[in-house]
Amino acid sequence: MFPYSSHSLSRLALNLALLLGAAGTGFGAVAQTAPDMPTSPDAVGAPVVDSHPLTAELVYRILVGDIALQRGAPALAARAYFEAARDAQDAQLARRATEVALFARQRDLALEAARLWLKLNPSADRAKQMVATLSQPGAGGDMKAELERVLAEAGADSKTLGDAFVQLNQALAAQTDKTVVYRLIVELAKPYPGVAEAQFAVALAGYNTGLADLEIAAASIRAADRALELKPGWERAALIKADILAKASPEGAIRFLNGFLSSAPESRAATGALAQLYVEQKRLGEARALFQRLLDEDKSDRDIQFAVGAISVQMKDYVTAERIFEELRSEGVDPGSVAFYLGQIAEETKRYDEAIARYHEVIDGERGWIATLRIGTVLARKGDIDGARRYLATLKPENRERGIEIHQTEAQILRDAGDYKGAYAVLSSALAAEPNSAELIYDVAMVAEKLDRLDEVESRLTRLIELKPDNPQALNALGYTLVDRTPRTAEGLKLIEKALTLAPEDPSILDSMGWAHFRMGNLGDSEKFLRRALADRPDPEIAAHLGEVLWAKGERDHAKEVWQSQLKETPDNALLLETVRRLAP
């Protein structure tokens, strides 16, 4: 990955997850994407409009209802279905509108829709019950009672009951207290212990709480297991179980999905979910192999083809990646994302003029802005630093944040060129205009450290912590500076420990923890933290630290292996080279 500046671009601003989301792959979002999630009127109640011509307006309203329901907006969906039912004078659409309005707690609309349903189908007993119930004073105030009534009425039809439970979490999506929703769904599911969809609803509701409560997490797993027991091979139940497991143990989720796929190898959704987990765990080769398998099964799936290309870029297999993105470009698939990736590939292969041309093609939204900034960086990589700065000076930021990003990009160009004084001047000037900018305070502190202005580093980071006391990066930066550059190791360790509490998986903080323990002589603890950090982020500075710890432990051959492995990827890293020259000249 090419190095971005330290602000919002991070190391890969358009990371794989973002781009897969933009391309529409969507694996992992089990509540929205699994294949048997009801996403059309046919899923519940099957409103077939056969009593009225299918006009463009009618089709549009039904489509609005379907999309709104998919996106967790049942109130909007209910209104769209009702208007379609009223215009088409269709009883099944009226029934659909009634049920969705009831789920959305739109009592008045539910009553209006039920009356229309009864008018269009006077023999419908359920419509009569709905009108009678909703007409009572105070009806609709007890959501639990209403939902129990709906589920009881659906109980005579097992498919309708199952569909109702599958929709339940989506219908309650507007409720902000997810633990209350979970408790409600648990109560609603109790009368239906043999209904797989009821168990699924409990598992999904538990997942939606965030699973901080261990009892809810355990109960959610049990519910998912029960759903699979009642309905073996059910993809949605398997996917929600994988999502729940992944919260605590991604490796546990990977093992489960591999087991599920051994008995259901045809499941594309589970294969995609497993591939996404591999991506998140940096197991890119395994992820690409799975996505490639899906692509081999369906050569027309452009989303999967996009995923293979994106992972190939991360693997630095630029030949494969370029071939894939050129194919996607020729077919007009997601032009902005494709052009960005082609620009990145050209930049990484030192075809700088081509990279600039590709970045110019990216004109939409945040991605377009990132590409605009990248053009400045590419000009600098060509050796034209003055030209890069002149280019950045011509940009017209739309807002304060983008103005700051221009200064940060210019400073990063100077830092990459070794001109720390120039970078300091750019950032200090920007900070004078934006004295409370957390991003600029942090960046000034980082450049001040390179200039050995340690008092300023401490004062800047202390100010940043005052502004953002729970900012793990600020805590970690100050803690690491104290550990690495001063005798105040114990004080620095406390700051790093607080940062780790806030961001327990951050490789930079794990690296700082390892280095702090090394400075305190705790080689065993140091190695443990540094190995975790390096496993999650192969980084030359982490490798330098781990090698030094191994060297101190007497494991010198092993230390050299760590260093040499990273030198193959980043042969010019100053800290890694200095460490190797100092210890193993």
PDB file of C-alpha atoms in Angstrom, residues 18 54 70 182 293 316 320 342 369 390 459 523 536:
ATOM      1  CA  LEU A  18     -15.671   0.492   1.630  1.00  0.00           C
ATOM      2  CA  LEU A  54     -50.101  -2.142 -13.693  1.00  0.00           C
ATOM      3  CA  GLN A  70     -35.434  -3.403   2.869  1.00  0.00           C
ATOM      4  CA  TYR A 182     -34.296  -8.057  22.330  1.00  0.00           C
ATOM      5  CA  ARG A 293     -14.468 -19.653  -6.808  1.00  0.00           C
ATOM      6  CA  LYS A 316       0.292  -6.294  -4.693  1.00  0.00           C
ATOM      7  CA  THR A 320      -4.022  -9.568 -12.087  1.00  0.00           C
ATOM      8  CA  LEU A 342      -6.357   1.816 -11.872  1.00  0.00           C
ATOM      9  CA  TRP A 369     -11.590  14.328  -3.372  1.00  0.00           C
ATOM     10  CA  ARG A 390       1.650  24.670  -6.594  1.00  0.00           C
ATOM     11  CA  SER A 459       2.520  20.199  25.222  1.00  0.00           C
ATOM     12  CA  LEU A 523      10.991  -9.279  27.342  1.00  0.00           C
ATOM     13  CA  ASP A 536      -2.240  -7.800  12.302  1.00  0.00           C
TER      14      ASP A 536
END
